[in-house]
mmCIF file with all atom_site columns, C-alpha atoms in Angstrom:
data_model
loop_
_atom_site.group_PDB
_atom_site.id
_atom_site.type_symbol
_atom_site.label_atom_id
_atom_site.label_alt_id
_atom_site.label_comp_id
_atom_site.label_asym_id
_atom_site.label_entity_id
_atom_site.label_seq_id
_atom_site.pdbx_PDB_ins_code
_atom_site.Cartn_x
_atom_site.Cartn_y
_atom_site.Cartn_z
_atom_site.occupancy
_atom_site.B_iso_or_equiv
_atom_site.pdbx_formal_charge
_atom_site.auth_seq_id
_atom_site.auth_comp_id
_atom_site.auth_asym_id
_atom_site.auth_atom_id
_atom_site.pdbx_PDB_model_num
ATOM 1   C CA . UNK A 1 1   ? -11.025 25.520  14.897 1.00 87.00 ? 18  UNK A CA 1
ATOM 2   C CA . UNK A 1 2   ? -12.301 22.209  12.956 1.00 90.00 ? 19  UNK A CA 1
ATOM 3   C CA . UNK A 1 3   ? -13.480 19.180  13.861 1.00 93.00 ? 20  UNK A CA 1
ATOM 4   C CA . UNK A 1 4   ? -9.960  17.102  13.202 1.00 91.00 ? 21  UNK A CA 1
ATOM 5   C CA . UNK A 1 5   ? -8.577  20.152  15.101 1.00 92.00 ? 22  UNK A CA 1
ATOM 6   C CA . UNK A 1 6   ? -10.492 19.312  17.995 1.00 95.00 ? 23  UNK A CA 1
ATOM 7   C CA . UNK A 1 7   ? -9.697  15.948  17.961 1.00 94.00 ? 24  UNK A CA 1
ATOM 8   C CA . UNK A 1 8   ? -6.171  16.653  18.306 1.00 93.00 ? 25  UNK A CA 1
ATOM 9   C CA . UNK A 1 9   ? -6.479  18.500  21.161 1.00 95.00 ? 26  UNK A CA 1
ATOM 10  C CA . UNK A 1 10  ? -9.043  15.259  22.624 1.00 95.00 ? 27  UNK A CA 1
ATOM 11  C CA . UNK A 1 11  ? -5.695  13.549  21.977 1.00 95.00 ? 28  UNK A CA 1
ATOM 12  C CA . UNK A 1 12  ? -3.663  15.461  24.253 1.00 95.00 ? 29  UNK A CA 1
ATOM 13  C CA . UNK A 1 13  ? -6.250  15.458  27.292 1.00 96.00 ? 30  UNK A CA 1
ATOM 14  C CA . UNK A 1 14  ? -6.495  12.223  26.562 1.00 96.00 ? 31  UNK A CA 1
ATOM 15  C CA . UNK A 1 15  ? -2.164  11.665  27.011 1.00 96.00 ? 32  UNK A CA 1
ATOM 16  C CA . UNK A 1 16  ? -3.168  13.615  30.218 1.00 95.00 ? 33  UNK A CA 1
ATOM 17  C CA . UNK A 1 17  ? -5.928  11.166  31.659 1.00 96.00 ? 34  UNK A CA 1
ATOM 18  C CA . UNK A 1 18  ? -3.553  8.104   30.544 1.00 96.00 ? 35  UNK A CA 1
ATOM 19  C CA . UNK A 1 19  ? -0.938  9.441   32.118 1.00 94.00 ? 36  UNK A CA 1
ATOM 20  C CA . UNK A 1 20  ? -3.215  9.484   35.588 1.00 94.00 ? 37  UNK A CA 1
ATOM 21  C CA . UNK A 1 21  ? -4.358  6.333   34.882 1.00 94.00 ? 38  UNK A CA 1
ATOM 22  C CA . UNK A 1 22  ? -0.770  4.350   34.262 1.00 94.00 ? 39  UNK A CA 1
ATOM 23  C CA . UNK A 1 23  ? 0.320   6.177   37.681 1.00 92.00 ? 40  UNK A CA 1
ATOM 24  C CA . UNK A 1 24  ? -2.458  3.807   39.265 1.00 90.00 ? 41  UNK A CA 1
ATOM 25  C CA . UNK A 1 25  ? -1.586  0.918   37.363 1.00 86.00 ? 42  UNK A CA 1
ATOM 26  C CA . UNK A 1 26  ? 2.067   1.259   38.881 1.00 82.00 ? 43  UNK A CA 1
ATOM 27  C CA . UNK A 1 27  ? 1.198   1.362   42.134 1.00 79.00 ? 44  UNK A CA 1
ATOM 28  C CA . UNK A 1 28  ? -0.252  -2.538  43.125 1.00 74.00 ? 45  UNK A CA 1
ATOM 29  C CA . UNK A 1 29  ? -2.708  -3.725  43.673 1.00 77.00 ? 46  UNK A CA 1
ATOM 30  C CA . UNK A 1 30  ? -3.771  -1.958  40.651 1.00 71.00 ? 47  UNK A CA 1
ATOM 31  C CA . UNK A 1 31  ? -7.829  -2.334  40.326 1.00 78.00 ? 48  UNK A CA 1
ATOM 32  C CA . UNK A 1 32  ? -8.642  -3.832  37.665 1.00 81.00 ? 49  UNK A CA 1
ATOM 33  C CA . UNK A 1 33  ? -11.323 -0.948  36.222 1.00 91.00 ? 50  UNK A CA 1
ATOM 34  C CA . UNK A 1 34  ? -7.607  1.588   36.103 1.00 94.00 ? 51  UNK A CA 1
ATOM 35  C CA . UNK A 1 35  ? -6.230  -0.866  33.353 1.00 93.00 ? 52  UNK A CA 1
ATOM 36  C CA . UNK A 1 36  ? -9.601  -1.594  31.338 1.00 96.00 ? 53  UNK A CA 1
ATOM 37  C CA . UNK A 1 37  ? -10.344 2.463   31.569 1.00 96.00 ? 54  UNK A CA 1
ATOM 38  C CA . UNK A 1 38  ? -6.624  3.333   30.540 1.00 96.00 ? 55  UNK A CA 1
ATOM 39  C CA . UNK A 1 39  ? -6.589  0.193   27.590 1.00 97.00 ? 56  UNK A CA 1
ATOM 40  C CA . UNK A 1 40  ? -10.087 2.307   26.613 1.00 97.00 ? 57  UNK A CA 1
ATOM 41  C CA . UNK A 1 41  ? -8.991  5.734   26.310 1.00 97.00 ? 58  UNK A CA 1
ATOM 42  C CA . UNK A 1 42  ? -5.677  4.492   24.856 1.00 97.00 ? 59  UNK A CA 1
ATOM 43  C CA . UNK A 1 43  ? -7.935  2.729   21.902 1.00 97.00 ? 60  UNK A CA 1
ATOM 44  C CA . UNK A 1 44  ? -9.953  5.657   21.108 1.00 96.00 ? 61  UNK A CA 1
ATOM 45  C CA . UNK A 1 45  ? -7.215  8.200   21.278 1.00 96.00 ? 62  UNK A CA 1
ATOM 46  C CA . UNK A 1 46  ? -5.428  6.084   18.691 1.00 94.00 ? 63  UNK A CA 1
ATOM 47  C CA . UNK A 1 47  ? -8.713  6.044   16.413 1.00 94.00 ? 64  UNK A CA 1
ATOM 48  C CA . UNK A 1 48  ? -9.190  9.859   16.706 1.00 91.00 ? 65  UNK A CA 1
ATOM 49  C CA . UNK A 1 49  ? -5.100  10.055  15.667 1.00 88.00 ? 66  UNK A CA 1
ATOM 50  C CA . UNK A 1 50  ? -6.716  8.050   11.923 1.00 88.00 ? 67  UNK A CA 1
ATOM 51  C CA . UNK A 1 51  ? -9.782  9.939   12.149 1.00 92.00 ? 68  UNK A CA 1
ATOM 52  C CA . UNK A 1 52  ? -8.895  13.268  12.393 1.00 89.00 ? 69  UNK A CA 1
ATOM 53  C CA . UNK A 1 53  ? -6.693  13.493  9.231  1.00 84.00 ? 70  UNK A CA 1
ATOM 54  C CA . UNK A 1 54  ? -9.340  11.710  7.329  1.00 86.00 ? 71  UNK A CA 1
ATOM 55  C CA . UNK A 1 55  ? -11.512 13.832  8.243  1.00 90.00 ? 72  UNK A CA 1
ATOM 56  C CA . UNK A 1 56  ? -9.463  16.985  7.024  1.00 86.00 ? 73  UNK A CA 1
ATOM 57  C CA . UNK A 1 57  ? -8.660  15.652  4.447  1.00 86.00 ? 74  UNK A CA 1
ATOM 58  C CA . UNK A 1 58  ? -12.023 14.607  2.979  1.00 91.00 ? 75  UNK A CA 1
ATOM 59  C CA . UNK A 1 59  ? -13.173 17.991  4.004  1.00 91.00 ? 76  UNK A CA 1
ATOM 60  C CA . UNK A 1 60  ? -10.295 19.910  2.748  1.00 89.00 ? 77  UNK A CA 1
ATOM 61  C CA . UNK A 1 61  ? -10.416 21.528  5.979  1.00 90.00 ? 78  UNK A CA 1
ATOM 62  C CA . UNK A 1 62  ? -6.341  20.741  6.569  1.00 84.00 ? 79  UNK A CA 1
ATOM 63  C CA . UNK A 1 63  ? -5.123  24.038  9.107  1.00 82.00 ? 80  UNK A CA 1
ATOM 64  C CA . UNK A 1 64  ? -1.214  24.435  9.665  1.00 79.00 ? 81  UNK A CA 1
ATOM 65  C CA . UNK A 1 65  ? -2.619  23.972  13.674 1.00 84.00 ? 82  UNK A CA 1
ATOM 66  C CA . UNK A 1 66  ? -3.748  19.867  12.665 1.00 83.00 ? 83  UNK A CA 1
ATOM 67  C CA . UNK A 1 67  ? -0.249  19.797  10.640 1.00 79.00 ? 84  UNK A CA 1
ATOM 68  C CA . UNK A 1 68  ? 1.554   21.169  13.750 1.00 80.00 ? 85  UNK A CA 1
ATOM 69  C CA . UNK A 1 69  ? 0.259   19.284  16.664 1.00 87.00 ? 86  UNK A CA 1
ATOM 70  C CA . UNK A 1 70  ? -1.053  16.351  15.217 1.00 88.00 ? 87  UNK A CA 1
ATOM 71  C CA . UNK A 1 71  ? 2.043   14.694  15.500 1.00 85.00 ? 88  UNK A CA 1
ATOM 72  C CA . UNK A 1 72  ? 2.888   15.925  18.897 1.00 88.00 ? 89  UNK A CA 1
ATOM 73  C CA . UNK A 1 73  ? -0.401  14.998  20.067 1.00 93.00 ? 90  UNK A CA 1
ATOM 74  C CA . UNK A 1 74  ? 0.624   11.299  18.714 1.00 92.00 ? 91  UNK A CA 1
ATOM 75  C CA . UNK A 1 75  ? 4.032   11.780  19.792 1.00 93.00 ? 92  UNK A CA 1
ATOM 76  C CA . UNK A 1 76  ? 2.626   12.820  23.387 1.00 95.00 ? 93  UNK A CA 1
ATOM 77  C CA . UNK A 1 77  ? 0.187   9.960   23.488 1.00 96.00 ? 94  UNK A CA 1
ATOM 78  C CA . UNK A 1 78  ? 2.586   7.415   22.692 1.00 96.00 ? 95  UNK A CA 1
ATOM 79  C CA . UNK A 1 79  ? 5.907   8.406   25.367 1.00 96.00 ? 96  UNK A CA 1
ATOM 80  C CA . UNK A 1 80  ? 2.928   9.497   27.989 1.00 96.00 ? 97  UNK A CA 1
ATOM 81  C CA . UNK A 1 81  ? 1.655   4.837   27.575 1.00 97.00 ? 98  UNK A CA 1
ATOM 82  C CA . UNK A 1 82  ? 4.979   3.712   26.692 1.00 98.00 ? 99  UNK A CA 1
ATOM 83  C CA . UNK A 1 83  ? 6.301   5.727   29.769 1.00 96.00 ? 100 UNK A CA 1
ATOM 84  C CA . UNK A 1 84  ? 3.364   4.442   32.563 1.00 95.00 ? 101 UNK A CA 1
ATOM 85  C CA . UNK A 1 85  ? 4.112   0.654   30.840 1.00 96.00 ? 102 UNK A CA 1
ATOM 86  C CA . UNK A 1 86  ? 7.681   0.907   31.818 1.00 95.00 ? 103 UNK A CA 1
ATOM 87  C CA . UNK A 1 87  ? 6.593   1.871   35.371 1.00 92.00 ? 104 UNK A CA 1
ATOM 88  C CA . UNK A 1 88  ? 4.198   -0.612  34.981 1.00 90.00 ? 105 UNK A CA 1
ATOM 89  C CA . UNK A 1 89  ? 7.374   -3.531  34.548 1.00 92.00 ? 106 UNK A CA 1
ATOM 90  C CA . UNK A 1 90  ? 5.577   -4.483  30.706 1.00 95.00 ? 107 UNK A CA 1
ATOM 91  C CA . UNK A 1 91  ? 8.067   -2.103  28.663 1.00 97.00 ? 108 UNK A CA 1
ATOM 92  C CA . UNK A 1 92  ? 12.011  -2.542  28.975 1.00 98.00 ? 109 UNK A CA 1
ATOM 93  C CA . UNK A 1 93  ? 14.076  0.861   29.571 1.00 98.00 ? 110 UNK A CA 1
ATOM 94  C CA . UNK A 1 94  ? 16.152  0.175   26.119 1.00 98.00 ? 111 UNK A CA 1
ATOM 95  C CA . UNK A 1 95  ? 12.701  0.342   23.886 1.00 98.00 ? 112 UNK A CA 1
ATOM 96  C CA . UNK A 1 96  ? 11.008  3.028   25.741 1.00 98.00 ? 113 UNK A CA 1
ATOM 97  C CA . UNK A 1 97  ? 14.487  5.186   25.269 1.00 98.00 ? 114 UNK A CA 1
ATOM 98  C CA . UNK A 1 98  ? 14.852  4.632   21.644 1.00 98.00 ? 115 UNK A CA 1
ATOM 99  C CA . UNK A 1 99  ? 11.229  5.669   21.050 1.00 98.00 ? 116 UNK A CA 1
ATOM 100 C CA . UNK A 1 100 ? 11.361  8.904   22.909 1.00 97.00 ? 117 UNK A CA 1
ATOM 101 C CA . UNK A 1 101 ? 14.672  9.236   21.863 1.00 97.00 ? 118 UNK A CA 1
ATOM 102 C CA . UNK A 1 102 ? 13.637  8.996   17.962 1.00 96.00 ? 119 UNK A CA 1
ATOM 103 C CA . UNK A 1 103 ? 11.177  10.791  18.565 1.00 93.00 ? 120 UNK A CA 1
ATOM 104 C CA . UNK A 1 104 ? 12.976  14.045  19.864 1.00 93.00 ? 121 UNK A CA 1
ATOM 105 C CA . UNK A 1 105 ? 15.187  13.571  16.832 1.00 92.00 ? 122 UNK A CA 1
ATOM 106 C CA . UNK A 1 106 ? 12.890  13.909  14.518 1.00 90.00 ? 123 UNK A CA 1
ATOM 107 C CA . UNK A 1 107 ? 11.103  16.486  16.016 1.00 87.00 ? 124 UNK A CA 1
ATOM 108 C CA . UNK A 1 108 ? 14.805  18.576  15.937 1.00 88.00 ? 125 UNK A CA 1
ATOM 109 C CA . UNK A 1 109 ? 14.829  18.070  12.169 1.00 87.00 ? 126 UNK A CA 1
ATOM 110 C CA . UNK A 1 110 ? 11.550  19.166  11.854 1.00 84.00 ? 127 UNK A CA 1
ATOM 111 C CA . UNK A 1 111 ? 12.473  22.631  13.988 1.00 85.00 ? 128 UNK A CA 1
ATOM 112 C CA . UNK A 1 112 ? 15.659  22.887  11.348 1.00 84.00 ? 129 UNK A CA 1
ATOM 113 C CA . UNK A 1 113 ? 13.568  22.704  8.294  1.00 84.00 ? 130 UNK A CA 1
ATOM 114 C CA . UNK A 1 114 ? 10.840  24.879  9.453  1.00 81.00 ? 131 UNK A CA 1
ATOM 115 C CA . UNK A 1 115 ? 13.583  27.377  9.754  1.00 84.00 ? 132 UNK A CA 1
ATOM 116 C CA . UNK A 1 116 ? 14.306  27.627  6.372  1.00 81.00 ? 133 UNK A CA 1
ATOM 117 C CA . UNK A 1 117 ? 11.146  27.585  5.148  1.00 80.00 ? 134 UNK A CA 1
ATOM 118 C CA . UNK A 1 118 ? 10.803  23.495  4.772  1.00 78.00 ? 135 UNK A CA 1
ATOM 119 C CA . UNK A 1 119 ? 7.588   21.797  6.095  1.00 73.00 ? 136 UNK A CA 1
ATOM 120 C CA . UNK A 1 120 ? 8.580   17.968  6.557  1.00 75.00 ? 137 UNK A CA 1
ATOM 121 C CA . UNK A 1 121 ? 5.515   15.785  5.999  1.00 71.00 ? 138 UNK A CA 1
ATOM 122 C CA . UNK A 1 122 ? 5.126   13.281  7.465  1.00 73.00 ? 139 UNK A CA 1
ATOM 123 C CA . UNK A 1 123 ? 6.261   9.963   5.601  1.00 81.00 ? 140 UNK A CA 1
ATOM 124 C CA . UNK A 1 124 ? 4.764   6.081   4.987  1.00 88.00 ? 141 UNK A CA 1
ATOM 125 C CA . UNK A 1 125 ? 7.545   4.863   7.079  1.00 91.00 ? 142 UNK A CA 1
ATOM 126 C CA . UNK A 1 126 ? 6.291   7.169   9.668  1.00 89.00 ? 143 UNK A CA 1
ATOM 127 C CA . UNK A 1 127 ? 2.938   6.332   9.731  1.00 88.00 ? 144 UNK A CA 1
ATOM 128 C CA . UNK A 1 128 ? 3.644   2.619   9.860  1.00 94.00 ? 145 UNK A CA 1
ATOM 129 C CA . UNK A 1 129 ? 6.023   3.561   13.064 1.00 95.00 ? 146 UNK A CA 1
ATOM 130 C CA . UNK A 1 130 ? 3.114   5.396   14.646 1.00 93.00 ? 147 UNK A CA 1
ATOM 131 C CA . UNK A 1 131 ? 0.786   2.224   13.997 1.00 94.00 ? 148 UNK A CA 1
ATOM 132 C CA . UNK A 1 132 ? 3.125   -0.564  15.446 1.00 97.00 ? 149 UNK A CA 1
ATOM 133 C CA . UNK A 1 133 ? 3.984   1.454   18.386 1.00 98.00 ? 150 UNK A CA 1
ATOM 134 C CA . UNK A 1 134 ? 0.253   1.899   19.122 1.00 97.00 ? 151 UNK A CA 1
ATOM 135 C CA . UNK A 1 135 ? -0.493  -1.863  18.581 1.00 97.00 ? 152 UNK A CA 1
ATOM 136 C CA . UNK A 1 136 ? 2.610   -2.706  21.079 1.00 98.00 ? 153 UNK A CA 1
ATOM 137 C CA . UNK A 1 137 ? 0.860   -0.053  23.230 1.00 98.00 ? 154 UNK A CA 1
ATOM 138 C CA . UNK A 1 138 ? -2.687  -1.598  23.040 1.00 98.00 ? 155 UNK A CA 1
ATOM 139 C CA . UNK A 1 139 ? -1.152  -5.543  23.502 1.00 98.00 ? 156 UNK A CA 1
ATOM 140 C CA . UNK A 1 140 ? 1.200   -4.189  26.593 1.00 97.00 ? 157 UNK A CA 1
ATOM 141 C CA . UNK A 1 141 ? -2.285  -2.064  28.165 1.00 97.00 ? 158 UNK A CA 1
ATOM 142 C CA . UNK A 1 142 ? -4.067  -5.345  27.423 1.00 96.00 ? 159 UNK A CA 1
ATOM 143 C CA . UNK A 1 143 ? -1.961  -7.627  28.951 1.00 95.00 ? 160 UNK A CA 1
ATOM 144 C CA . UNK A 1 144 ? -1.808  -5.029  32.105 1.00 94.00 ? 161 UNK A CA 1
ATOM 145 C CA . UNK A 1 145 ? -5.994  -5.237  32.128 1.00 93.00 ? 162 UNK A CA 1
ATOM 146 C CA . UNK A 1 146 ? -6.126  -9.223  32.066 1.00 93.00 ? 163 UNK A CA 1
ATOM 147 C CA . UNK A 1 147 ? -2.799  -10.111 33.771 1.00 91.00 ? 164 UNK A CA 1
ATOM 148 C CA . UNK A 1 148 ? 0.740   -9.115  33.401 1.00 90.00 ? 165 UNK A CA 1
ATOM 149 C CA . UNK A 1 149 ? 2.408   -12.275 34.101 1.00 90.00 ? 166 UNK A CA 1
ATOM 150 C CA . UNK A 1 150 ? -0.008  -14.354 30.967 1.00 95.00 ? 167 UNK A CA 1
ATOM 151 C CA . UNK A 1 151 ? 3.395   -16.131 29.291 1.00 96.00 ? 168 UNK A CA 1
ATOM 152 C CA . UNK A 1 152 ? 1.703   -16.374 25.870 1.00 96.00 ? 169 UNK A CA 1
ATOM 153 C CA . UNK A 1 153 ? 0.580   -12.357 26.015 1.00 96.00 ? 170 UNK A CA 1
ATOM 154 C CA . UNK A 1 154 ? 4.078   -11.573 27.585 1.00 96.00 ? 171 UNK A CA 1
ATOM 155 C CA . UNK A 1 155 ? 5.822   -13.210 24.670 1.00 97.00 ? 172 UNK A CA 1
ATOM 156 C CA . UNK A 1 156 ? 3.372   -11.950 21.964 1.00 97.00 ? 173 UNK A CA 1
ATOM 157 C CA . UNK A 1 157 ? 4.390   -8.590  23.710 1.00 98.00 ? 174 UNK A CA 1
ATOM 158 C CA . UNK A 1 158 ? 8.591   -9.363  23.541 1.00 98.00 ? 175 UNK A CA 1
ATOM 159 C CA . UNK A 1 159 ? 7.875   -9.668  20.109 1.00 98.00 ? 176 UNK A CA 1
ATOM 160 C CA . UNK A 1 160 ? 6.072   -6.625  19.015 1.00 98.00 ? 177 UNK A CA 1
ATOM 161 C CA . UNK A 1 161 ? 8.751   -4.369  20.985 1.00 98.00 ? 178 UNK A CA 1
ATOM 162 C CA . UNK A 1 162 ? 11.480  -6.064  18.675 1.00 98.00 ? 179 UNK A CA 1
ATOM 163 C CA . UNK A 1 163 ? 9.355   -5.331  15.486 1.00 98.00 ? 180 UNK A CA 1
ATOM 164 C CA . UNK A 1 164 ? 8.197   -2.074  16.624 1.00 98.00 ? 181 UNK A CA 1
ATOM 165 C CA . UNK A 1 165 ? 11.810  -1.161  17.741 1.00 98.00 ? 182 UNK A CA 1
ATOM 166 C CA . UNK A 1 166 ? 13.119  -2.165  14.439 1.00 98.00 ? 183 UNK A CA 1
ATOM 167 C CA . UNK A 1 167 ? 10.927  -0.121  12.738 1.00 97.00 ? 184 UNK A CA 1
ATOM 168 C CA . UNK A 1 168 ? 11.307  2.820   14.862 1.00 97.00 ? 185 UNK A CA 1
ATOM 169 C CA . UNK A 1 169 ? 14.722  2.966   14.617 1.00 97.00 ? 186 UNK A CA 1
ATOM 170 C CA . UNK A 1 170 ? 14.649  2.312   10.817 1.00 97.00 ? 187 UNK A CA 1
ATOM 171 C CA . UNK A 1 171 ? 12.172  5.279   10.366 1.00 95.00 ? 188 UNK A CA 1
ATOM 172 C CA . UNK A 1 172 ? 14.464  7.480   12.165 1.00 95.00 ? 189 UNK A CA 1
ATOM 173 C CA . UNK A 1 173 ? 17.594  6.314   9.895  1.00 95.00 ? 190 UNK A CA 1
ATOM 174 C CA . UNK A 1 174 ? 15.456  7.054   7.092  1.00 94.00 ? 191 UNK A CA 1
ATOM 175 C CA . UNK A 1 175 ? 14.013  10.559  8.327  1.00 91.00 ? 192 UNK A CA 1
ATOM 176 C CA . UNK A 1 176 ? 18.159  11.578  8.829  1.00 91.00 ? 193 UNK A CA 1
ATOM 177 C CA . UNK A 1 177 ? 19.423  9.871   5.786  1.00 91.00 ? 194 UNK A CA 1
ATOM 178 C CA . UNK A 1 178 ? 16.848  11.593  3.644  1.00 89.00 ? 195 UNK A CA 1
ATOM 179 C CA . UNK A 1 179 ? 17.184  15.633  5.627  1.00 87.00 ? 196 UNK A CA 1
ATOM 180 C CA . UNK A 1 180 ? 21.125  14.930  5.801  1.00 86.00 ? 197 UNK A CA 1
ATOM 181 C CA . UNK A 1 181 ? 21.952  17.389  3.662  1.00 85.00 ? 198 UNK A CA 1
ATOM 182 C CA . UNK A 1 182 ? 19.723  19.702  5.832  1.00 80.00 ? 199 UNK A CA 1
ATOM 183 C CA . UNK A 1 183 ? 21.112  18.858  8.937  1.00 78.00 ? 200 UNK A CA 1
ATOM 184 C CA . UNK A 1 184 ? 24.448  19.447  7.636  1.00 79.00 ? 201 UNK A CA 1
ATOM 185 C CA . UNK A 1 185 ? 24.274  22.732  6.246  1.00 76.00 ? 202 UNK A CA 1
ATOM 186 C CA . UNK A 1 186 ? 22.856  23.799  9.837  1.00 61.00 ? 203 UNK A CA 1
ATOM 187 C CA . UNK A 1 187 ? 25.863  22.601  11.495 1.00 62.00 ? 204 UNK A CA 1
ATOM 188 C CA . UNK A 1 188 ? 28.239  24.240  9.195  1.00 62.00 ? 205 UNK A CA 1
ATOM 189 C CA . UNK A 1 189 ? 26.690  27.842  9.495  1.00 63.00 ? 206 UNK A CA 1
ATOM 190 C CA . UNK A 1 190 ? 26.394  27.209  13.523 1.00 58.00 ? 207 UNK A CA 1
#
């Protein structure tokens, strides 16, 4: 195992201790240490997501392991903070659905074209998904840690769910549009 492989899994316990943490934060009154801690962990699983891949690849050291669950491990970070913000009342049911629901999506193309032989890398349009849902994750956990009801932060929120929403949803247009004829050839031998 390499470094950036071990920060993937650091990821994933991470998702885990987040996951504790939001529980807390949904149950008032929620001390104020649970939201700093979680809008802490949050941050530097996020930077480990960057640094891991620049890592492997400045070291050549890429493994079919990082290429495998590096995206889960984002994919688990983000549902597991978009999931305890809903709970939390800062995320609305509609965004965190289309996320998760995007998100299995494209992880069922994925499965599809790594059974014929096709690894899917990952895209720009992607990556920029993966980067405004973590920034709407880091302004929701930040408005949780200094207060929920702050109008300016809630509406600075309102807006990076419609951006981020946009963008998830266009990524996931994109991701079909471009493996159609992949899906399609899987439905017709099924």
């Amino acid at each position: 195992m390499t470094l950036p492989d071990w920060l993937t899994i650091a990821r994933v316990v991470t998702a885990f201790i987040l996951l504790i943490l939001l529980q807390a934060c949904a149950c008032p009154p929620v001390p104020a240490w649970t939201a700093w801690l979680a809008l802490t962990l949050f941050v530097a699983a996020a930077l480990t997501d960057w640094l891991d891949g620049h890592l492997a690849r400045k070291w050549k050291i890429e493994s079919d392991f990082g290429r495998l669950f590096d995206p889960l491990a984002d994919k688990l970070l983000i549902a597991v903070a978009f999931i305890g913000l809903l709970g939390a009342g800062l995320l609305p049911v509609w965004f965190v659905s289309l996320v998760v629901a995007r998100e299995f999506l494209i992880t069922g193309i994925r499965l599809v074209a790594g059974q014929k032989g096709t690894v899917l890398a990952a895209e720009k349009v992607g990556k920029h998904k993966t980067v405004t849902q973590m920034i709407t994750a880091i302004l929701a956990l930040l408005l949780l840690a200094v207060d929920p009801a702050l109008p300016a932060g809630r509406i600075l929120l309102q807006i990076a769910i419609i951006l981020t929403a946009l963008i998830t949803a266009g990524s996931g247009l994109y991701y079909l549009a471009r493996n159609y004829s992949l899906i399609i050839s899987n439905v017709r031998r099924s």
